Tab-separated table of C-alpha atoms and ligand atoms in Angstrom:
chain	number	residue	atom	x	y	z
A	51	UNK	CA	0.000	0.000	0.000
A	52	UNK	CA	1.038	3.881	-0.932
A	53	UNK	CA	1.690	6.172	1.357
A	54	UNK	CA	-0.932	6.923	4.172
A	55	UNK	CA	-3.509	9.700	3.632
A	56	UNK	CA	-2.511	13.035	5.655
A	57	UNK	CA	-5.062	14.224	8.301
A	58	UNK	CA	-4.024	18.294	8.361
A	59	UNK	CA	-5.441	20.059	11.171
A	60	UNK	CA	-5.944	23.729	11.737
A	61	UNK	CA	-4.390	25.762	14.589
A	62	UNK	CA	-5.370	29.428	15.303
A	63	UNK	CA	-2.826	29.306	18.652
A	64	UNK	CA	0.601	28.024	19.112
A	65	UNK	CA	-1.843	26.044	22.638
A	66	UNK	CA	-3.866	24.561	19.504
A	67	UNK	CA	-1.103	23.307	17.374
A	68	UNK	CA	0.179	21.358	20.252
A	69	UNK	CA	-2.905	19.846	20.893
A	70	UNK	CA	-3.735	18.833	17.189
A	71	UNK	CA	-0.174	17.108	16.781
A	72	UNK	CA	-0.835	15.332	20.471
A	73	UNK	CA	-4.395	13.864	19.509
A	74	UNK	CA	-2.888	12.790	15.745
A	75	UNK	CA	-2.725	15.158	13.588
A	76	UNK	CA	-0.001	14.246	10.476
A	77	UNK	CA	0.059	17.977	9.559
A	78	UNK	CA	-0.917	21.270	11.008
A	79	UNK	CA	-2.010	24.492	9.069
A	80	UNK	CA	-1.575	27.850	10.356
A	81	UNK	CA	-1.990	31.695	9.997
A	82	UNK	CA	1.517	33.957	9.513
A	83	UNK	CA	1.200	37.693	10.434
A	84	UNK	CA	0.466	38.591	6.813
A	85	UNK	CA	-1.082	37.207	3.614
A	86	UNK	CA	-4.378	35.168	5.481
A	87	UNK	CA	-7.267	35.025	5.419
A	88	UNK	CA	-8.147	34.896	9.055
A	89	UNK	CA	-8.892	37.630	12.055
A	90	UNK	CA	-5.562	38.727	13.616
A	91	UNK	CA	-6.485	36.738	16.436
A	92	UNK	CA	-6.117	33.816	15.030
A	93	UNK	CA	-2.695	34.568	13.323
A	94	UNK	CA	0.619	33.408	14.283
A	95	UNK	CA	3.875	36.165	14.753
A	96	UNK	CA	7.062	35.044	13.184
A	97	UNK	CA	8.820	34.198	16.426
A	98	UNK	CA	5.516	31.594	16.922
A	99	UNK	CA	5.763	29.946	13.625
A	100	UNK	CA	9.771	29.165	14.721
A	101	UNK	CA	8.461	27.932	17.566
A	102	UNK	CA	5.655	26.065	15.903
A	103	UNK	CA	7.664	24.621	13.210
A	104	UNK	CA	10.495	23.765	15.790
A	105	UNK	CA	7.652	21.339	17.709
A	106	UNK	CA	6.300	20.047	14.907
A	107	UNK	CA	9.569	18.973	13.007
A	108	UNK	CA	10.224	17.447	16.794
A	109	UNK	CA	7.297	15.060	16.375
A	110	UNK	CA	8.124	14.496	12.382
A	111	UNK	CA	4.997	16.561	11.899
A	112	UNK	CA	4.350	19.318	9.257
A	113	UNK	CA	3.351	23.230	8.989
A	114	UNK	CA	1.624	24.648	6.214
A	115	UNK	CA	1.052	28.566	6.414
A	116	UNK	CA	-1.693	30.594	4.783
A	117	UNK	CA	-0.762	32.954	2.243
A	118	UNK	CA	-4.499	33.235	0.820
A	119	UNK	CA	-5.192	37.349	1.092
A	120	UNK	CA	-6.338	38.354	-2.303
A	121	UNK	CA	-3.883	40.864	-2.598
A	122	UNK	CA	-3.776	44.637	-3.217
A	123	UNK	CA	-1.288	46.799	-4.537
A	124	UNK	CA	0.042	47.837	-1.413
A	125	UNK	CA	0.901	44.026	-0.211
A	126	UNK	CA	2.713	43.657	-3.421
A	127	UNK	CA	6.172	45.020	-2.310
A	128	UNK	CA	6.084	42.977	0.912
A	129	UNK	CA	5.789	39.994	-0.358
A	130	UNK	CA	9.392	39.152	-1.045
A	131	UNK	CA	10.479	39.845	2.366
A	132	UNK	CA	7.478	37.440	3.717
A	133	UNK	CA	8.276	34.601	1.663
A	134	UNK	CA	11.723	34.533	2.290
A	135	UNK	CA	11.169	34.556	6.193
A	136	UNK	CA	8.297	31.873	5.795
A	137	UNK	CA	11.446	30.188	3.634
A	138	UNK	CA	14.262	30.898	6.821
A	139	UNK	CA	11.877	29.416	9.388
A	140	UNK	CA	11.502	26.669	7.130
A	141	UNK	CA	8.085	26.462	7.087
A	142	UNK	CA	7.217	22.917	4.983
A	143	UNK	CA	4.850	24.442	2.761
A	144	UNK	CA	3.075	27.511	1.559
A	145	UNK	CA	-0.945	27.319	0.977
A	146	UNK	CA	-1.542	29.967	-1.432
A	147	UNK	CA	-4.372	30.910	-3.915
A	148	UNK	CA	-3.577	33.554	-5.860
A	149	UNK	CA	-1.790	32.560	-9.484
A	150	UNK	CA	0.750	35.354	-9.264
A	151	UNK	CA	1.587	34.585	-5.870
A	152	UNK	CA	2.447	31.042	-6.967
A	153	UNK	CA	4.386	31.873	-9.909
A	154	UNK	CA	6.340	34.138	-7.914
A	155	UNK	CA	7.552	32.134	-4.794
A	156	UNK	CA	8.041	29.040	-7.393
A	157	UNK	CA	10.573	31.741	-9.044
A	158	UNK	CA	12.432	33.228	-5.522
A	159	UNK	CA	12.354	30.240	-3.069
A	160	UNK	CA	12.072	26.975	-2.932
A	161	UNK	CA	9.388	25.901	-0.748
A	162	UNK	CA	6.636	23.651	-1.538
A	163	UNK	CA	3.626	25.066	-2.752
A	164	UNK	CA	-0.147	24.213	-2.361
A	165	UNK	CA	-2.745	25.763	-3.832
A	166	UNK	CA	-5.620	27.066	-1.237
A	167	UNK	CA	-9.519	26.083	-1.549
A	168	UNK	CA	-9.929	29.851	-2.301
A	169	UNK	CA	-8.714	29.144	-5.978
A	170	UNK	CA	-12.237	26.806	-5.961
A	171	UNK	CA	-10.779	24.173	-8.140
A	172	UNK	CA	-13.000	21.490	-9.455
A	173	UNK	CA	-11.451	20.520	-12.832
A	174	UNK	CA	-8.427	19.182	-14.110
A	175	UNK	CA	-7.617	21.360	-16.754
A	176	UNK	CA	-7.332	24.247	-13.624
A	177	UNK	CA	-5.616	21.580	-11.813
A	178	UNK	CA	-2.762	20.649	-14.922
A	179	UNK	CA	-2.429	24.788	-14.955
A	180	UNK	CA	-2.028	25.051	-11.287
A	181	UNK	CA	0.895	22.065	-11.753
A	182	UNK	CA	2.668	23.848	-14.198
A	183	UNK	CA	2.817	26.938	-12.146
A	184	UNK	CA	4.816	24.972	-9.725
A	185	UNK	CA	2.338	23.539	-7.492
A	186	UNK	CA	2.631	20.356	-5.635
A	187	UNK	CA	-0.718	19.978	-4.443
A	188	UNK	CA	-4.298	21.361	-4.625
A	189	UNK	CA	-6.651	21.832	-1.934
A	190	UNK	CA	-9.999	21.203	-3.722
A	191	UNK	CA	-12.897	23.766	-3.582
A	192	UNK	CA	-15.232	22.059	-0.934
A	193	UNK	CA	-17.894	21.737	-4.102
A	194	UNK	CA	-15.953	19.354	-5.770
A	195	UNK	CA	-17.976	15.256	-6.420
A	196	UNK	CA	-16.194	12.355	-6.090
A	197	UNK	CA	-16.962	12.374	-9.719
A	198	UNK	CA	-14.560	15.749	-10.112
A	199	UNK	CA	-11.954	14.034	-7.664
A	200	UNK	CA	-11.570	10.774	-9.637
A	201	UNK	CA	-11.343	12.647	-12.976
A	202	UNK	CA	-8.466	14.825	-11.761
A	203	UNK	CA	-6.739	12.115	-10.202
A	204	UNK	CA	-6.998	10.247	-13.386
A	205	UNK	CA	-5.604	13.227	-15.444
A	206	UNK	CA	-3.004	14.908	-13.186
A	207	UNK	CA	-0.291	13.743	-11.398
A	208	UNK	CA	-0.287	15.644	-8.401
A	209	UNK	CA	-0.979	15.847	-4.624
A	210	UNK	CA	-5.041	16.246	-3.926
A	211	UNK	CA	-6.224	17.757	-0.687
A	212	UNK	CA	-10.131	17.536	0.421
A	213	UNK	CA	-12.429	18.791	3.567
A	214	UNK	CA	-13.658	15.912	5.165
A	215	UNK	CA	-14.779	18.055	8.482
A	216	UNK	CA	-16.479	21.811	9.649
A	217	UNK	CA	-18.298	25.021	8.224
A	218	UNK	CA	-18.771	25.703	4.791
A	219	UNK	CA	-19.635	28.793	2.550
A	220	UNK	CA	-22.882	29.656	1.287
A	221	UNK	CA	-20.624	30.570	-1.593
A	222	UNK	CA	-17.835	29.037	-3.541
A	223	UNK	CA	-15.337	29.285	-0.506
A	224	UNK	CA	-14.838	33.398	0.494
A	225	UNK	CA	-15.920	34.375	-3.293
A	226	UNK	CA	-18.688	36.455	-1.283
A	227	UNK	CA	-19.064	40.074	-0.551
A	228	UNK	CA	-22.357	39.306	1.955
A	229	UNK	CA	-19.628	40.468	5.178
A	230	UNK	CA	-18.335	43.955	2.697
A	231	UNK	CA	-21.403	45.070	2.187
A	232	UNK	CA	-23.263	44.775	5.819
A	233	UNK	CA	-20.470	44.988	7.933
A	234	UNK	CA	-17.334	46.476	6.147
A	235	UNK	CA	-15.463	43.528	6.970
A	236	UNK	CA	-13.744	41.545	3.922
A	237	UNK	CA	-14.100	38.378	4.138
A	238	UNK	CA	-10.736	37.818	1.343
A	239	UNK	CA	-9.088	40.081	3.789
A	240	UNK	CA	-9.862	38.098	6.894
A	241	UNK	CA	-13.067	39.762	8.121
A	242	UNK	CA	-15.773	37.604	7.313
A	243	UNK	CA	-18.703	38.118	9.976
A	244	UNK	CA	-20.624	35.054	8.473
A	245	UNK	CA	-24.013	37.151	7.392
A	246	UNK	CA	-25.326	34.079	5.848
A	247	UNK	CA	-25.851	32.659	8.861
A	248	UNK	CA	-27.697	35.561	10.177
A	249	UNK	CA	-31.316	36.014	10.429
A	250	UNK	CA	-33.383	37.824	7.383
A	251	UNK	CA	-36.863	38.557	7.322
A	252	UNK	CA	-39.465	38.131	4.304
A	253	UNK	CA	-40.874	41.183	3.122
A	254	UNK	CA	-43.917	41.239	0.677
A	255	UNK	CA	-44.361	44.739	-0.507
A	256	UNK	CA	-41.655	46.070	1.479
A	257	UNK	CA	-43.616	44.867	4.371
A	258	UNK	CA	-42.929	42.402	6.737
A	259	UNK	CA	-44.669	38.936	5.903
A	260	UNK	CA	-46.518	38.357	8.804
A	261	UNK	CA	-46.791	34.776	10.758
A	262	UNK	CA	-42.905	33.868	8.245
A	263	UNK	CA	-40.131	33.083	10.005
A	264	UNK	CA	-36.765	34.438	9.478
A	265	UNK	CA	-35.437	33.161	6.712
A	266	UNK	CA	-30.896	32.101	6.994
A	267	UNK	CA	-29.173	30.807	3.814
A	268	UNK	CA	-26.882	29.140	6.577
A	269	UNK	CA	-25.429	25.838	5.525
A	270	UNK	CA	-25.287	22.331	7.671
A	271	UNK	CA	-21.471	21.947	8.496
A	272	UNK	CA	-19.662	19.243	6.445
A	273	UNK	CA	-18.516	15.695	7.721
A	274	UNK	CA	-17.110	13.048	6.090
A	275	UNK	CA	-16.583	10.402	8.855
A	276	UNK	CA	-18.808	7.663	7.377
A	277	UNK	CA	-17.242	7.938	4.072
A	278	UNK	CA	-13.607	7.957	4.922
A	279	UNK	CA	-13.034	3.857	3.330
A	280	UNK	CA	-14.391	5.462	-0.048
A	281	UNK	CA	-12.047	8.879	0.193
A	282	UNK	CA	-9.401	7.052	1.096
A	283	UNK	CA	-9.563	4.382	-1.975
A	284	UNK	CA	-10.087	7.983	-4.088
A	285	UNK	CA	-6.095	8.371	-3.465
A	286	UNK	CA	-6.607	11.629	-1.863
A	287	UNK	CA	-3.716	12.595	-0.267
A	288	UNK	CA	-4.533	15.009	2.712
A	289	UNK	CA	-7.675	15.236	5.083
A	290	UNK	CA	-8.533	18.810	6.205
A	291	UNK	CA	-10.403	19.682	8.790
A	292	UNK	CA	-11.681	23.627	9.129
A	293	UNK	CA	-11.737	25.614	11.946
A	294	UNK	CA	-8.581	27.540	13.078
A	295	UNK	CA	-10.915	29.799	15.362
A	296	UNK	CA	-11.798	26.481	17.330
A	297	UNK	CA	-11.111	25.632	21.157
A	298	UNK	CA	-8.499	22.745	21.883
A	299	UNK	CA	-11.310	20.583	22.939
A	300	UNK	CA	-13.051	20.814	19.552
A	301	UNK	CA	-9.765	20.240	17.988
A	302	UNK	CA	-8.561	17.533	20.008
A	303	UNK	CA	-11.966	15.379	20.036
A	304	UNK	CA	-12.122	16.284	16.172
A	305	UNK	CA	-8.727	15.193	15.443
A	306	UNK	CA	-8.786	12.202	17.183
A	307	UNK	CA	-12.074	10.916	16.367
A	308	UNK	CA	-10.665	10.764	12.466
A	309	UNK	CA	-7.013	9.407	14.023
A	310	UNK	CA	-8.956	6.321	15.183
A	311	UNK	CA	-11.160	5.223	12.190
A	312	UNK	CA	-7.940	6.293	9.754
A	313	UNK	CA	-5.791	4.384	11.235
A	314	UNK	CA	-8.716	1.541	11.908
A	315	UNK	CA	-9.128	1.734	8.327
A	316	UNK	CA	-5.387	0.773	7.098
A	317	UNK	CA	-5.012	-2.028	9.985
A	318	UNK	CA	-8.586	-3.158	8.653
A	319	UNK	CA	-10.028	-3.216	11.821
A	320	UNK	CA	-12.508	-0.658	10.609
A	321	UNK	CA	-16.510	-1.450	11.932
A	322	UNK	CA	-19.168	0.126	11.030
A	323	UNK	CA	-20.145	0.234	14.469
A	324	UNK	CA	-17.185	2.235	15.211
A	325	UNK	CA	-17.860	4.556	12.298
A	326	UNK	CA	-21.261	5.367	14.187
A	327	UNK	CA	-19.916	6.132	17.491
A	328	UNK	CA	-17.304	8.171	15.751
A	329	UNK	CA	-20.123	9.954	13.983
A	330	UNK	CA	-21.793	10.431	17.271
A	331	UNK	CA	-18.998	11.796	18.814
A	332	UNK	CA	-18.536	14.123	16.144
A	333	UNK	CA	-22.534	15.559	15.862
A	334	UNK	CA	-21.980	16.304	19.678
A	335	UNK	CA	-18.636	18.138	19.847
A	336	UNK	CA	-19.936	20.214	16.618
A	337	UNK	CA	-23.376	21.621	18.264
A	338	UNK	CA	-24.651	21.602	14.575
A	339	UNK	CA	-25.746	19.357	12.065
A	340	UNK	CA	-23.529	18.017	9.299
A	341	UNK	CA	-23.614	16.137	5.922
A	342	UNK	CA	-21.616	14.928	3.207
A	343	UNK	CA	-22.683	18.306	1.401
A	344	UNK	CA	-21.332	17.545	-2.476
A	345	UNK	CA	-19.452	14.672	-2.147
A	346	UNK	CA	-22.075	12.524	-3.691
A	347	UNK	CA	-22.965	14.398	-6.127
A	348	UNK	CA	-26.586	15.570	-5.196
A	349	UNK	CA	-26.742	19.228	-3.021
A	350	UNK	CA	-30.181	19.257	-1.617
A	351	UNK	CA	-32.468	20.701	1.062
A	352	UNK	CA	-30.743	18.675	3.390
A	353	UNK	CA	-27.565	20.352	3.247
A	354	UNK	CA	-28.959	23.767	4.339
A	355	UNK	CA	-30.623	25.553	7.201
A	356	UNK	CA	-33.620	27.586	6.048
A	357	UNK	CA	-35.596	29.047	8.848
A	358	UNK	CA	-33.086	29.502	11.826
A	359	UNK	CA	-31.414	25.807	13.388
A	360	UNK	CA	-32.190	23.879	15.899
A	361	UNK	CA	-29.180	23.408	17.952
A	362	UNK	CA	-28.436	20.510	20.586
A	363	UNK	CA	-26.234	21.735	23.362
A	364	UNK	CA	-23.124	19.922	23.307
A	365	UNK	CA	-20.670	17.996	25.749
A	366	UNK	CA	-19.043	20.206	28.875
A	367	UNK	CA	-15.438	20.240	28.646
A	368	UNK	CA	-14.461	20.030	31.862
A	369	UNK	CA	-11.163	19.630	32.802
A	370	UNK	CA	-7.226	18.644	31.043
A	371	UNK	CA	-5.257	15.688	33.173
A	372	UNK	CA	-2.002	17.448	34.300
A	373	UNK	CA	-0.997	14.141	36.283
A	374	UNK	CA	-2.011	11.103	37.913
A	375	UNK	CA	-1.376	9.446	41.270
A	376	UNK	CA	-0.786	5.588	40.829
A	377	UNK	CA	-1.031	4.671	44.263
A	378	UNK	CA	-3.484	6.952	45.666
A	379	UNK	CA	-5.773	6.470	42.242
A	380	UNK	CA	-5.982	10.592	42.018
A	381	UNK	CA	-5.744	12.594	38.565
A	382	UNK	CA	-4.979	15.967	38.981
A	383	UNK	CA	-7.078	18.089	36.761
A	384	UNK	CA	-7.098	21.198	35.559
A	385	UNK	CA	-10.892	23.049	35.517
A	386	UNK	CA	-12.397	24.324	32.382
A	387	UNK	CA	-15.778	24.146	33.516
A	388	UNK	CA	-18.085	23.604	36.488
A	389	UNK	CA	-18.751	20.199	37.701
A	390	UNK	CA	-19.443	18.553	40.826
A	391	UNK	CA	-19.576	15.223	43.003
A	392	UNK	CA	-21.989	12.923	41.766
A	393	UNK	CA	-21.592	13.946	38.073
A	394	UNK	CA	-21.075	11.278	35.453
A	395	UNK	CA	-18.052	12.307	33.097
A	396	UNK	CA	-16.235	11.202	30.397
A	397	UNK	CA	-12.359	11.096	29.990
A	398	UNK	CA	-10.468	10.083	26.427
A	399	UNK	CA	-7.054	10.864	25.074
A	400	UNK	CA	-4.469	10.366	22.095
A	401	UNK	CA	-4.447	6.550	22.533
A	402	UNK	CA	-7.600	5.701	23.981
A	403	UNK	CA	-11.071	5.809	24.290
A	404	UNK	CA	-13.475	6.976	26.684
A	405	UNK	CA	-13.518	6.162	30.191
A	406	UNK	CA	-16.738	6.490	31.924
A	407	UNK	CA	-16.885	7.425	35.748
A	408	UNK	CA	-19.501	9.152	38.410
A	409	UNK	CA	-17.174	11.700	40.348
A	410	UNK	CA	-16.875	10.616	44.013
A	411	UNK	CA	-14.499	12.578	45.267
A	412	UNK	CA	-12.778	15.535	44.902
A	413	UNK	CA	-9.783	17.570	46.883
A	414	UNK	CA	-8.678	21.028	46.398
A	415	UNK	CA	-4.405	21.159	46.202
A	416	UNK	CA	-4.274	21.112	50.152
A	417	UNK	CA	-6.113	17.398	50.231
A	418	UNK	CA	-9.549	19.121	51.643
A	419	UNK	CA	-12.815	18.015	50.324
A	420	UNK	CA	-14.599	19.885	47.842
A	421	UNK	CA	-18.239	19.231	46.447
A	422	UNK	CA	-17.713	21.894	43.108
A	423	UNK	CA	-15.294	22.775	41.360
A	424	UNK	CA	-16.472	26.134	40.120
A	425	UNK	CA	-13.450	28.569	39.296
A	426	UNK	CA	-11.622	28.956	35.921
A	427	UNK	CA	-8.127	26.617	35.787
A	428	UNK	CA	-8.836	25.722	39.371
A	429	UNK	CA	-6.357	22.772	39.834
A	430	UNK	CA	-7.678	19.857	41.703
A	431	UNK	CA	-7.497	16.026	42.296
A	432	UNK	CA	-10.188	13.440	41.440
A	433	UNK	CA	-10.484	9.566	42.599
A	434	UNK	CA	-10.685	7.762	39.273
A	435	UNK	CA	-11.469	4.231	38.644
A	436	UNK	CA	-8.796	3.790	36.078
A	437	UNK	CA	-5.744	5.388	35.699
A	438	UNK	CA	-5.678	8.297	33.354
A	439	UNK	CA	-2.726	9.941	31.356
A	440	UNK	CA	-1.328	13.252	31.106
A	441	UNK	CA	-3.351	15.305	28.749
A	442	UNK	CA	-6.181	13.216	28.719
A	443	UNK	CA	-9.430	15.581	28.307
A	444	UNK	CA	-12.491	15.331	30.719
A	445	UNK	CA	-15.626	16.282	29.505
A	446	UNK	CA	-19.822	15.725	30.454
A	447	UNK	CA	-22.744	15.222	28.371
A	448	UNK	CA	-24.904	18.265	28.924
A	449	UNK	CA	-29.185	17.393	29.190
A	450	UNK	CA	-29.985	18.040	25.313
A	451	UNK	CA	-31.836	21.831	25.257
A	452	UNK	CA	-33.386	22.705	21.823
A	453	UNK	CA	-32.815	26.076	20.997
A	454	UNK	CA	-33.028	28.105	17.936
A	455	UNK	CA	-30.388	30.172	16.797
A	456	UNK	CA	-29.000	31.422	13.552
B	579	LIG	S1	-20.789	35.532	4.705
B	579	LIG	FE1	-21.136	33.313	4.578
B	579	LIG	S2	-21.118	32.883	2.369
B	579	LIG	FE2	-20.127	34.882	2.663
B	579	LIG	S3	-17.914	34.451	2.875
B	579	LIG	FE3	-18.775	34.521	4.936
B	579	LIG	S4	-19.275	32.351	5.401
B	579	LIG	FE4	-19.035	32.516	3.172
C-alpha cells in the first residue's frame, strides 16, 4: 500500500497546534502575520511559527502557512520579504491561492507550494495549470464530487487535498461580498462576519410577511466520517479539517475521532459500528448538524438551514489531566468548567477511548474536600477508577436543550 492519507489540522494558537499534533494530527495548518485570510487573532507572529515549526519537526509533523489574502497593490512590495522569512523558518509548505503569488515564490524560493480552496478548483484542466505553475498539491474547492476528484486524479499527477470536516460557505469558498457590504469587513481580507448565517426577514411589498419566520441561507457543516473507506480508496492525499478559530477541545476530540477510524481503516479493523460512534462523537462536539454536502454528487435541502437551526447543546469540557497518582488512584485536573460530586463524566485521550466514571471525590491542592469545582483553571485532584494519562481531556454530556439560533 502507498503512502498513508494526511489528516491536516488547523491551529489558530501556538496552545492549539500542540494539541492537534498530540491527539494525531499528520500535519498542522496555520496563519503567519500577513497574507491570510483569518482575524488577527487567530494569526501566528514570526517568532511563533519558529516555535511552531520547531515542535512540529520534533514530532516528524508538518506546517503549512496561509498565504491566501487576495492581494492589493500595497501588499505587493512585501511579499518578497514574507516569503523569504516563511522560507528561513523553514516552514514545509506555503498554501496559497492567488496565481501570481504562486508563480512568484516558485521563481524566488524553494518551498513547496499548495494551492488554497480559495482558488475553488473542481477541474483538471485548472488543476494541470495550477501544476505547471509549480504547485505540488491542490486543496480542492469544498464543491468538488467524487466524480470531479476521480477525474483529476486520473488526469493529473499531483498531490489532492479535500475537507472531510467543519463550516462551509454559502458561496464558492470566500468568493462572497455578503460580510463587505453589511459589515465592512472583507471576508478575502480576513473579516468575514458570516451574514449568511444571520437572520433575514421576508418582506412582501416592502412589508414584513406576517406569521414567516426568518429566513438564513446558513449551511449544515460538512462531515465526512462515514465515508472515509471510499475517500481514502479515491487516493486523496490530505484530510482537512476547518476551523482555526476552534477551542483545543473541539480540535482535540475532532482530530482524534478521524485518528482512530484512519488508522482503523489501514489495519482493517474498521466497523461500522465504530464509524457510528465516531459519527456520534462528532454531531456532539460540533453543536450543529452536518452532511456529506457535495461529495455525492446531489446538493439538496438537506444540506442547508432555512428558517433559523435547531441546535443541541453539546458535551461540557471540563477539565485537562495534568498528572495522575498511581497509588493513591488521584488525577490531577485542571478546571475548564463547572462540575461537581456525583456527576457522570467522560475522559479520552491520544491513545484511547473513553472512560466512563460518576465523580466521588474531589480535593482542592491542600487534600480538603470539595463538592464543586467552580473557578476557571482551578487545579484539583479526582479519585478515578482507572488510571488516566497526562493530557487526557475530561468532559460531560450536557441534558440536550433545543434552541433556535441562527
Ligand atoms: S458571509 Fe457566509 S457565504 Fe459569505 S464568505 Fe462569509 S461564510 Fe461565506
Amino acid at each position: 500500500m502507498g503512502r498513508r492519507v494526511e489528516l491536516l489540522a488547523p491551529a489558530g494558537s501556538l496552545e492549539s497546534l500542540k494539541w492537534a499534533i498530540l491527539y494525531g494530527a499528520d500535519a498542522v495548518y496555520v496563519g503567519g502575520p500577513g497574507f491570510g485570510l483569518r482575524a488577527n487573532a487567530t494569526n501566528f507572529t514570526i517568532d511563533e511559527l519558529k516555535e511552531a515549526v520547531e515542535f512540529a519537526h520534533q514530532h516528524q509533523k508538518k506546517v503549512y502557512v496561509t498565504v491566501n489574502i487576495v492581494m492589493h497593490n500595497q501588499e505587493v512590495e512585501k511579499l518578497d520579504a514574507y516569503l523569504k522569512e516563511l522560507e528561513k523558518i523553514e516552514v514545509d509548505a506555503l498554501i496559497i491561492s492567488d496565481p501570481a503569488i504562486i508563480q512568484y515564490a516558485k521563481e524566488h524560493t524553494s518551498l513547496e507550494l499548495h494551492v488554497s480552496t480559495q482558488q475553488s478548483t473542481l477541474n483538471y484542466l485548472g488543476t494541470k495549470f495550477l501544476k505547471e505553475l509549480g504547485a505540488s498539491r491542490i486543496v480542492l474547492a469544498r464543491e468538488a464530487t467524487k466524480e470531479d476528484i476521480l477525474d483529476i486524479k486520473k488526469h493529473v499527477d499531483i498531490e489532492i487535498e479535500t475537507f472531510i470536516h467543519g463550516a462551509m460557505c454559502a458561496s464558492y469558498s470566500g468568493r462572497c461580498v455578503l460580510s463587505n457590504y453589511f459589515t465592512a469587513r472583507d471576508s478575502n481580507r480576513g473579516g468575514c462576519s458570516q451574514i449568511c448565517r444571520w437572520d433575514f426577514d421576508l418582506l412582501e411589498n416592502g412589508e414584513k410577511k406576517q406569521g414567516e419566520k426568518p429566513f438564513t441561507f446558513c449551511t449544515k457543516d460538512l462531515s465526512m466520517i462515514t465515508k472515509i473507506p471510499e475517500m481514502i480508496e479515491l487516493g486523496i492525499n490530505s484530510f482537512k479539517i476547518e476551523g482555526r478559530m476552534r477551542s483545543i477541545y473541539y480540535i482535540a476530540t475532532v482530530v482524534s475521532t478521524y485518528r482512530n477510524v484512519i488508522d482503523a481503516y489501514y489495519e482493517k479493523t474498521l466497523t461500522s459500528e465504530m464509524i457510528e460512534d465516531a459519527k456520534k462523537i462528532l454531531d456532539a462536539v460540533a453543536n450543529r448538524e452536518s452532511t456529506v454536502q457535495f461529495f455525492d454528487g446531489y446538493y439538496g435541502k438537506d444540506c442547508q438551514y432555512y428558517n433559523g437551526r435547531l441546535e443541541l447543546s453539546n458535551q461540557d469540557f471540563l477539565g485537562i489531566v495534568l498528572d495522575y497518582d498511581d497509588d493513591k488512584q488521584l488525577a490531577k485536573i485542571e478546571q475548564r468548567n463547572y462540575f461537581k460530586i456525583g456527576d457522570t463524566v467522560e475522559v479520552f485521550g491520544p491513545n484511547h477511548f473513553v472512560n466512563k466514571f460518576i465523580l466521588s471525590h474531589i480535593y482542592d491542592e491542600e487534600g480538603n474536600s470539595l463538592e464543586v469545582v467552580n473557578h476557571p483553571r482551578q487545579v484539583v485532584w479526582i479519585r478515578t477508577p482507572q488510571p488516566l494519562h497526562v493530557n487526557d481531556l475530561m468532559r460531560m454530556k450536557k441534558k440536550i436543550d433545543k434552541m433556535s439560533i441562527s
